């Protein structure tokens, strides 16, 4: 055996650096998904650091190579032709862009000034910046990304100063607000990263972080290019330890997601090692065992002639890979996606699903139950199965 092979050295936590990772045995047999909703082969690793409590995909050479490969082929919101993901009102099913909902929540909960300077780190094609420009004009906006792919598009948004592709330390600050929307879960050593973000804020400046809620949605544990997995108390704990006063740590702004709004405090915080709340850390890590139960439930359905999956995002993409592409169709309430194809098969609106079909709702509870009620209202003959 080659003792210098880095893959056989004890794995270290990518945040606290301790060789204290507890591995989820059996996780490596599951298919995975990329964060832009494409199937990804099995062979991953899920772990929990028993020193700091971070639930993670260990940042190994393999993880880094897979993440690079995923980003090289990245397509934002390809299921809707580039339009931002909608979020839905549980009763009416009416949708609005996710950024609109986030900005409205921030504005009503955090007393935002009418003008200021915002940096959106990992701004993608500018969805959050353009919603901000429309809803709170008067702010000066900057974006940061790893590539210049969407430079022209981002810089054409009213109020945008510039898109930066340099290291965050080189971006000219300071800022009144820095946002990280679906970014922190991709970044190794998130505590270090938050300390670097901190140095770009004005005194009393705000930090806004949005990540998936892996306690509510266990499917998010299968995203191959994520390296940290959070719930509201876990993200709140990490942000607080990095020298912020946490104003909100909630999963009520957008379903299945954690939103943390925090204010920079004068002292840089304690230098004690990170310790996330243990019950919350164990709860998020334990979620992977529920994935096996979901696979057992969907297995007998795939033989049925008219079998489909509700959803075209992470959960549906994973379940389709896990059942060897058994779904004949996908179902969506998002009108930007209806009529297109996902993984080569049609995306139907609820009213267009074939009669007598079986539809597995690829969403966590209680959202899955709400969807089932809405489906039953438009299509009586459907056999709707919940996870
Ligand atoms: Zn750790």
Short mmCIF file of C-alpha atoms and ligand atoms in Angstrom, two decimals:
data_model
loop_
_atom_site.label_atom_id
_atom_site.label_comp_id
_atom_site.label_asym_id
_atom_site.label_seq_id
_atom_site.Cartn_x
_atom_site.Cartn_y
_atom_site.Cartn_z
CA UNK A 1 0.00 0.00 0.00
CA UNK A 2 1.28 3.43 -0.91
CA UNK A 3 1.46 5.37 2.35
CA UNK A 4 1.87 8.72 0.61
CA UNK A 5 -1.50 8.50 -1.18
CA UNK A 6 -3.43 11.50 0.21
CA UNK A 7 -6.78 9.68 -0.05
CA UNK A 8 -5.78 7.17 2.64
CA UNK A 9 -4.68 9.80 5.16
CA UNK A 10 -7.26 10.56 7.89
CA UNK A 11 -9.81 12.98 6.50
CA UNK A 12 -9.79 16.41 8.08
CA UNK A 13 -12.72 18.77 8.64
CA UNK A 14 -12.48 21.55 6.07
CA UNK A 15 -13.54 24.16 8.60
CA UNK A 16 -11.79 23.40 11.92
CA UNK A 17 -9.02 21.20 10.46
CA UNK A 18 -9.44 18.40 13.00
CA UNK A 19 -9.14 14.74 11.86
CA UNK A 20 -12.48 14.07 13.57
CA UNK A 21 -14.85 13.11 10.75
CA UNK A 22 -17.54 10.47 11.26
CA UNK A 23 -18.47 8.96 7.86
CA UNK A 24 -22.02 7.94 6.79
CA UNK A 25 -21.54 4.30 5.73
CA UNK A 26 -23.71 3.50 2.71
CA UNK A 27 -24.04 7.07 1.43
CA UNK A 28 -21.48 6.25 -1.27
CA UNK A 29 -23.97 3.88 -2.97
CA UNK A 30 -26.48 6.66 -3.75
CA UNK A 31 -26.57 8.56 -6.99
CA UNK A 32 -25.93 12.27 -6.53
CA UNK A 33 -27.02 15.50 -8.22
CA UNK A 34 -25.20 18.65 -9.27
CA UNK A 35 -26.39 21.98 -7.87
CA UNK A 36 -27.61 22.91 -11.36
CA UNK A 37 -29.89 19.83 -11.26
CA UNK A 38 -28.14 17.24 -13.39
CA UNK A 39 -27.64 13.60 -12.35
CA UNK A 40 -24.20 12.68 -10.96
CA UNK A 41 -22.76 9.19 -10.36
CA UNK A 42 -22.53 7.49 -6.94
CA UNK A 43 -19.28 7.50 -4.97
CA UNK A 44 -19.60 10.53 -2.70
CA UNK A 45 -18.77 10.87 0.98
CA UNK A 46 -20.91 12.44 3.72
CA UNK A 47 -19.40 13.14 7.13
CA UNK A 48 -19.92 14.97 10.40
CA UNK A 49 -17.06 16.62 12.27
CA UNK A 50 -17.24 15.44 15.88
CA UNK A 51 -15.04 18.40 16.92
CA UNK A 52 -16.92 21.42 15.46
CA UNK A 53 -20.18 19.78 14.33
CA UNK A 54 -20.01 20.79 10.66
CA UNK A 55 -21.90 18.32 8.42
CA UNK A 56 -19.91 18.09 5.22
CA UNK A 57 -18.71 16.43 2.07
CA UNK A 58 -15.02 16.17 2.99
CA UNK A 59 -12.91 18.47 0.81
CA UNK A 60 -10.69 15.81 -0.75
CA UNK A 61 -8.87 15.82 -4.07
CA UNK A 62 -11.83 13.89 -5.53
CA UNK A 63 -14.36 16.43 -4.23
CA UNK A 64 -12.34 19.30 -5.72
CA UNK A 65 -12.04 17.59 -9.11
CA UNK A 66 -15.74 16.76 -9.24
CA UNK A 67 -16.73 20.32 -8.26
CA UNK A 68 -14.46 21.78 -10.99
CA UNK A 69 -15.96 19.43 -13.56
CA UNK A 70 -19.50 20.46 -12.49
CA UNK A 71 -18.74 24.20 -12.66
CA UNK A 72 -17.10 23.84 -16.09
CA UNK A 73 -20.47 22.67 -17.49
CA UNK A 74 -22.69 24.85 -15.29
CA UNK A 75 -26.04 26.07 -16.64
CA UNK A 76 -28.11 28.28 -14.34
CA UNK A 77 -31.82 27.41 -14.26
CA UNK A 78 -31.57 25.38 -17.47
CA UNK A 79 -35.03 23.86 -16.82
CA UNK A 80 -36.61 27.30 -17.35
CA UNK A 81 -34.31 28.62 -20.08
CA UNK A 82 -32.36 30.83 -17.63
CA UNK A 83 -35.33 32.42 -15.80
CA UNK A 84 -34.93 32.54 -12.04
CA UNK A 85 -36.58 29.85 -9.90
CA UNK A 86 -40.03 30.79 -8.62
CA UNK A 87 -41.21 30.30 -5.03
CA UNK A 88 -44.85 29.39 -4.42
CA UNK A 89 -47.53 30.48 -2.03
CA UNK A 90 -48.63 27.28 -0.20
CA UNK A 91 -52.37 27.98 -0.54
CA UNK A 92 -52.79 29.55 -3.96
CA UNK A 93 -49.75 28.04 -5.68
CA UNK A 94 -48.98 31.50 -7.16
CA UNK A 95 -45.27 31.97 -7.87
CA UNK A 96 -42.80 34.87 -7.74
CA UNK A 97 -39.02 35.01 -8.31
CA UNK A 98 -37.06 33.81 -5.27
CA UNK A 99 -34.93 36.99 -5.14
CA UNK A 100 -38.06 39.17 -4.86
CA UNK A 101 -39.22 37.19 -1.85
CA UNK A 102 -35.80 37.39 -0.17
CA UNK A 103 -35.41 41.13 -0.71
CA UNK A 104 -38.94 41.84 0.54
CA UNK A 105 -38.21 39.81 3.70
CA UNK A 106 -34.87 41.58 4.25
CA UNK A 107 -36.49 44.98 3.80
CA UNK A 108 -39.36 44.28 6.20
CA UNK A 109 -37.20 42.55 8.87
CA UNK A 110 -33.91 44.47 8.82
CA UNK A 111 -34.67 48.22 8.41
CA UNK A 112 -32.58 48.68 5.25
CA UNK A 113 -31.46 52.24 4.43
CA UNK A 114 -32.89 53.76 1.21
CA UNK A 115 -29.40 54.02 -0.26
CA UNK A 116 -26.16 52.15 0.24
CA UNK A 117 -23.60 49.93 -1.45
CA UNK A 118 -24.27 46.20 -1.99
CA UNK A 119 -21.89 43.41 -2.98
CA UNK A 120 -23.51 40.17 -4.16
CA UNK A 121 -20.87 37.42 -4.02
CA UNK A 122 -21.50 34.60 -6.50
CA UNK A 123 -24.02 36.73 -8.40
CA UNK A 124 -24.39 34.29 -11.33
CA UNK A 125 -26.37 35.87 -14.16
CA UNK A 126 -27.51 38.73 -11.89
CA UNK A 127 -30.91 37.49 -10.66
CA UNK A 128 -30.53 38.91 -7.14
CA UNK A 129 -28.93 42.18 -8.34
CA UNK A 130 -31.61 42.88 -10.93
CA UNK A 131 -34.39 42.21 -8.39
CA UNK A 132 -32.64 44.57 -5.94
CA UNK A 133 -32.26 47.25 -8.62
CA UNK A 134 -35.98 47.00 -9.41
CA UNK A 135 -37.26 46.84 -5.80
CA UNK A 136 -34.82 49.17 -3.99
CA UNK A 137 -33.42 51.60 -6.58
CA UNK A 138 -30.93 54.11 -5.17
CA UNK A 139 -28.35 51.53 -4.09
CA UNK A 140 -25.01 51.16 -5.78
CA UNK A 141 -24.55 47.49 -6.74
CA UNK A 142 -21.52 45.25 -7.32
CA UNK A 143 -21.33 41.59 -8.24
CA UNK A 144 -18.58 39.03 -7.85
CA UNK A 145 -18.15 35.79 -9.82
CA UNK A 146 -15.42 33.35 -10.74
CA UNK A 147 -15.80 33.97 -14.48
CA UNK A 148 -16.77 36.80 -16.86
CA UNK A 149 -19.44 34.65 -18.56
CA UNK A 150 -22.31 36.97 -17.51
CA UNK A 151 -20.28 40.23 -17.26
CA UNK A 152 -22.18 42.14 -19.95
CA UNK A 153 -25.55 40.98 -18.63
CA UNK A 154 -24.75 41.87 -14.99
CA UNK A 155 -23.21 45.26 -15.85
CA UNK A 156 -26.29 46.21 -17.89
CA UNK A 157 -28.48 46.07 -14.74
CA UNK A 158 -29.38 49.64 -13.63
CA UNK A 159 -27.27 50.66 -10.60
CA UNK A 160 -24.51 48.09 -11.12
CA UNK A 161 -21.00 49.59 -10.79
CA UNK A 162 -19.04 46.55 -11.86
CA UNK A 163 -18.74 42.76 -11.91
CA UNK A 164 -15.54 41.64 -10.18
CA UNK A 165 -13.85 38.36 -11.03
CA UNK A 166 -10.84 38.93 -8.75
CA UNK A 167 -10.28 37.52 -5.28
CA UNK A 168 -12.71 38.99 -2.75
CA UNK A 169 -9.80 40.59 -0.85
CA UNK A 170 -9.06 42.73 -3.93
CA UNK A 171 -12.61 44.12 -4.34
CA UNK A 172 -12.68 47.79 -3.28
CA UNK A 173 -14.90 48.12 -0.20
CA UNK A 174 -16.46 48.97 2.09
CA UNK A 175 -20.08 47.84 1.65
CA UNK A 176 -23.30 48.39 3.60
CA UNK A 177 -24.54 44.92 2.76
CA UNK A 178 -22.88 41.77 1.43
CA UNK A 179 -25.04 38.91 0.17
CA UNK A 180 -24.13 35.27 -0.39
CA UNK A 181 -27.09 33.56 -2.06
CA UNK A 182 -26.43 29.83 -2.56
CA UNK A 183 -22.69 30.33 -2.32
CA UNK A 184 -21.45 29.46 1.19
CA UNK A 185 -22.36 25.76 0.89
CA UNK A 186 -19.89 25.51 -2.03
CA UNK A 187 -16.91 27.11 -0.26
CA UNK A 188 -14.29 25.15 1.74
CA UNK A 189 -13.47 26.65 5.18
CA UNK A 190 -16.65 28.77 5.43
CA UNK A 191 -15.56 30.36 8.76
CA UNK A 192 -12.38 31.76 7.16
CA UNK A 193 -14.37 32.97 4.19
CA UNK A 194 -16.87 34.83 6.44
CA UNK A 195 -13.98 36.56 8.22
CA UNK A 196 -12.70 37.80 4.85
CA UNK A 197 -16.22 39.00 3.95
CA UNK A 198 -16.35 40.76 7.33
CA UNK A 199 -13.34 42.91 6.43
CA UNK A 200 -15.26 44.33 3.44
CA UNK A 201 -18.22 45.63 5.49
CA UNK A 202 -18.72 49.10 6.96
CA UNK A 203 -19.09 49.24 10.76
CA UNK A 204 -22.62 48.02 11.49
CA UNK A 205 -22.92 46.62 7.95
CA UNK A 206 -25.22 43.72 7.15
CA UNK A 207 -24.46 40.20 5.99
CA UNK A 208 -27.13 38.14 4.24
CA UNK A 209 -26.58 34.40 3.67
CA UNK A 210 -28.99 32.01 1.92
CA UNK A 211 -28.30 28.24 1.76
CA UNK A 212 -30.42 25.06 1.40
CA UNK A 213 -32.10 23.80 4.57
CA UNK A 214 -30.74 20.26 4.76
CA UNK A 215 -32.80 19.44 7.82
CA UNK A 216 -36.05 20.17 5.99
CA UNK A 217 -34.86 18.73 2.67
CA UNK A 218 -32.67 15.64 3.07
CA UNK A 219 -32.30 15.55 -0.73
CA UNK A 220 -29.85 18.45 -0.46
CA UNK A 221 -27.34 16.12 1.21
CA UNK A 222 -26.88 14.56 -2.27
CA UNK A 223 -25.55 17.65 -4.03
CA UNK A 224 -22.06 16.67 -5.20
CA UNK A 225 -20.58 20.18 -5.39
CA UNK A 226 -21.74 21.30 -1.92
CA UNK A 227 -19.20 20.81 0.87
CA UNK A 228 -21.19 22.07 3.90
CA UNK A 229 -24.77 21.24 4.92
CA UNK A 230 -26.79 23.57 7.15
CA UNK A 231 -30.04 24.14 9.05
CA UNK A 232 -31.07 27.49 10.64
CA UNK A 233 -29.25 26.88 13.98
CA UNK A 234 -26.12 25.55 12.23
CA UNK A 235 -25.75 28.49 9.84
CA UNK A 236 -26.65 30.94 12.62
CA UNK A 237 -23.93 29.38 14.80
CA UNK A 238 -21.30 29.63 12.07
CA UNK A 239 -22.12 33.28 11.27
CA UNK A 240 -22.16 34.23 14.94
CA UNK A 241 -18.74 32.60 15.55
CA UNK A 242 -17.32 34.65 12.63
CA UNK A 243 -18.06 37.94 14.47
CA UNK A 244 -21.64 38.84 13.59
CA UNK A 245 -24.76 39.50 15.62
CA UNK A 246 -27.38 37.19 14.10
CA UNK A 247 -30.65 39.11 13.58
CA UNK A 248 -32.57 36.31 11.85
CA UNK A 249 -31.79 32.62 11.29
CA UNK A 250 -34.94 31.21 9.74
CA UNK A 251 -36.43 28.83 7.17
CA UNK A 252 -39.66 30.83 6.82
CA UNK A 253 -38.58 33.35 4.16
CA UNK A 254 -38.28 30.76 1.37
CA UNK A 255 -39.39 27.14 1.80
CA UNK A 256 -36.57 24.56 2.10
CA UNK A 257 -33.96 27.30 2.52
CA UNK A 258 -32.11 28.90 5.43
CA UNK A 259 -31.91 32.70 5.51
CA UNK A 260 -29.52 34.38 7.93
CA UNK A 261 -29.34 38.16 8.30
CA UNK A 262 -26.60 39.41 10.60
CA UNK A 263 -24.92 42.65 11.63
CA UNK A 264 -21.20 43.21 11.94
CA UNK A 265 -20.25 43.70 15.58
CA UNK A 266 -17.35 45.90 16.67
CA UNK A 267 -15.26 43.18 18.31
CA UNK A 268 -14.14 40.38 15.97
CA UNK A 269 -15.80 37.75 18.17
CA UNK A 270 -14.32 34.98 20.23
CA UNK A 271 -11.25 33.12 19.04
CA UNK A 272 -12.50 29.90 20.69
CA UNK A 273 -12.75 26.95 18.28
CA UNK A 274 -16.03 26.67 16.36
CA UNK A 275 -18.66 24.54 18.09
CA UNK A 276 -22.01 24.21 16.36
CA UNK A 277 -25.04 23.06 18.43
CA UNK A 278 -24.67 19.28 18.67
CA UNK A 279 -28.37 18.21 18.55
CA UNK A 280 -28.84 20.23 15.34
CA UNK A 281 -25.67 18.85 13.82
CA UNK A 282 -26.73 15.26 14.60
CA UNK A 283 -30.21 15.91 13.20
CA UNK A 284 -28.91 17.20 9.84
CA UNK A 285 -26.35 14.38 9.55
CA UNK A 286 -28.96 11.71 10.45
CA UNK A 287 -31.15 12.86 7.54
CA UNK A 288 -29.21 10.68 5.09
CA UNK A 289 -30.83 7.54 6.57
CA UNK A 290 -34.23 8.83 5.39
CA UNK A 291 -32.98 8.74 1.80
CA UNK A 292 -32.85 4.93 1.87
CA UNK A 293 -36.48 4.79 3.04
CA UNK A 294 -37.53 7.07 0.15
CA UNK A 295 -35.73 4.83 -2.36
CA UNK A 296 -37.59 1.77 -0.95
CA UNK A 297 -40.90 3.58 -1.40
CA UNK A 298 -40.37 4.63 -5.01
CA UNK A 299 -38.90 1.29 -6.17
CA UNK A 300 -42.26 -0.55 -6.81
CA UNK A 301 -43.75 2.49 -8.62
CA UNK A 302 -41.25 2.53 -11.43
CA UNK A 303 -42.87 -0.55 -13.08
CA UNK A 304 -46.12 1.36 -13.66
CA UNK A 305 -46.87 2.40 -17.22
CA UNK A 306 -47.66 6.04 -16.52
CA UNK A 307 -45.18 6.96 -13.83
CA UNK A 308 -44.00 10.54 -13.39
CA UNK A 309 -42.18 12.75 -10.91
CA UNK A 310 -43.43 16.06 -9.56
CA UNK A 311 -40.57 18.56 -9.72
CA UNK A 312 -37.54 19.18 -11.95
CA UNK A 313 -35.06 20.25 -9.28
CA UNK A 314 -32.62 18.42 -6.99
CA UNK A 315 -35.02 15.82 -5.53
CA UNK A 316 -36.71 14.83 -8.81
CA UNK A 317 -33.39 14.69 -10.67
CA UNK A 318 -31.91 12.44 -7.98
CA UNK A 319 -34.95 10.11 -7.80
CA UNK A 320 -34.90 9.76 -11.57
CA UNK A 321 -31.23 8.72 -11.53
CA UNK A 322 -31.86 6.39 -8.60
CA UNK A 323 -34.73 4.65 -10.50
CA UNK A 324 -32.76 4.32 -13.80
CA UNK A 325 -34.80 7.06 -15.53
CA UNK A 326 -38.15 5.32 -14.99
CA UNK A 327 -40.21 8.54 -15.08
CA UNK A 328 -42.14 9.03 -18.36
CA UNK A 329 -42.72 12.72 -17.57
CA UNK A 330 -42.17 15.45 -14.99
CA UNK A 331 -44.84 17.74 -13.50
CA UNK A 332 -44.30 21.42 -12.61
CA UNK A 333 -46.40 24.32 -11.37
CA UNK A 334 -43.70 26.72 -12.54
CA UNK A 335 -45.00 28.03 -15.88
CA UNK A 336 -41.44 28.94 -16.96
CA UNK A 337 -40.68 25.20 -17.01
CA UNK A 338 -43.93 23.71 -18.37
CA UNK A 339 -43.71 22.66 -22.04
CA UNK A 340 -39.92 22.25 -21.90
CA UNK A 341 -38.02 19.01 -21.33
CA UNK A 342 -36.08 17.76 -18.33
CA UNK A 343 -33.57 14.92 -18.87
CA UNK A 344 -35.12 14.39 -22.30
CA UNK A 345 -38.69 13.89 -21.08
CA UNK A 346 -41.66 16.32 -21.16
CA UNK A 347 -42.57 18.69 -18.32
CA UNK A 348 -46.38 18.81 -17.90
CA UNK A 349 -48.57 21.31 -16.09
CA UNK A 350 -50.74 19.56 -13.43
CA UNK A 351 -53.84 19.73 -15.65
CA UNK A 352 -52.00 18.03 -18.54
CA UNK A 353 -50.84 14.92 -16.63
CA UNK A 354 -52.26 11.77 -18.28
CA UNK A 355 -55.36 10.38 -16.49
CA UNK A 356 -54.75 7.46 -14.07
CA UNK A 357 -51.03 8.28 -13.88
CA UNK A 358 -48.94 7.71 -10.75
CA UNK A 359 -47.03 10.79 -9.63
CA UNK A 360 -44.38 10.68 -6.91
CA UNK A 361 -43.99 14.09 -5.31
CA UNK A 362 -40.24 14.73 -5.11
CA UNK A 363 -40.40 17.31 -2.32
CA UNK A 364 -39.94 17.14 1.45
CA UNK A 365 -42.94 17.32 3.77
CA UNK A 366 -45.01 19.42 4.46
CA UNK A 367 -44.58 20.86 0.95
CA UNK A 368 -45.27 17.48 -0.65
CA UNK A 369 -48.65 17.26 1.12
CA UNK A 370 -49.61 20.76 -0.04
CA UNK A 371 -48.72 19.86 -3.63
CA UNK A 372 -50.74 16.61 -3.39
CA UNK A 373 -53.83 18.61 -2.35
CA UNK A 374 -53.42 21.01 -5.26
CA UNK A 375 -52.89 18.11 -7.73
CA UNK A 376 -56.04 16.35 -6.45
CA UNK A 377 -58.03 19.54 -7.10
CA UNK A 378 -57.10 19.69 -10.81
CA UNK A 379 -56.80 15.94 -11.57
CA UNK A 380 -59.10 13.59 -9.66
CA UNK A 381 -57.91 10.26 -11.10
CA UNK A 382 -54.23 10.67 -10.17
CA UNK A 383 -52.44 8.27 -7.85
CA UNK A 384 -50.27 10.71 -5.91
CA UNK A 385 -47.52 9.19 -3.73
CA UNK A 386 -45.67 11.16 -1.06
CA UNK A 387 -42.09 10.57 0.16
ZN1 LIG B 1 -14.67 20.53 12.25
#
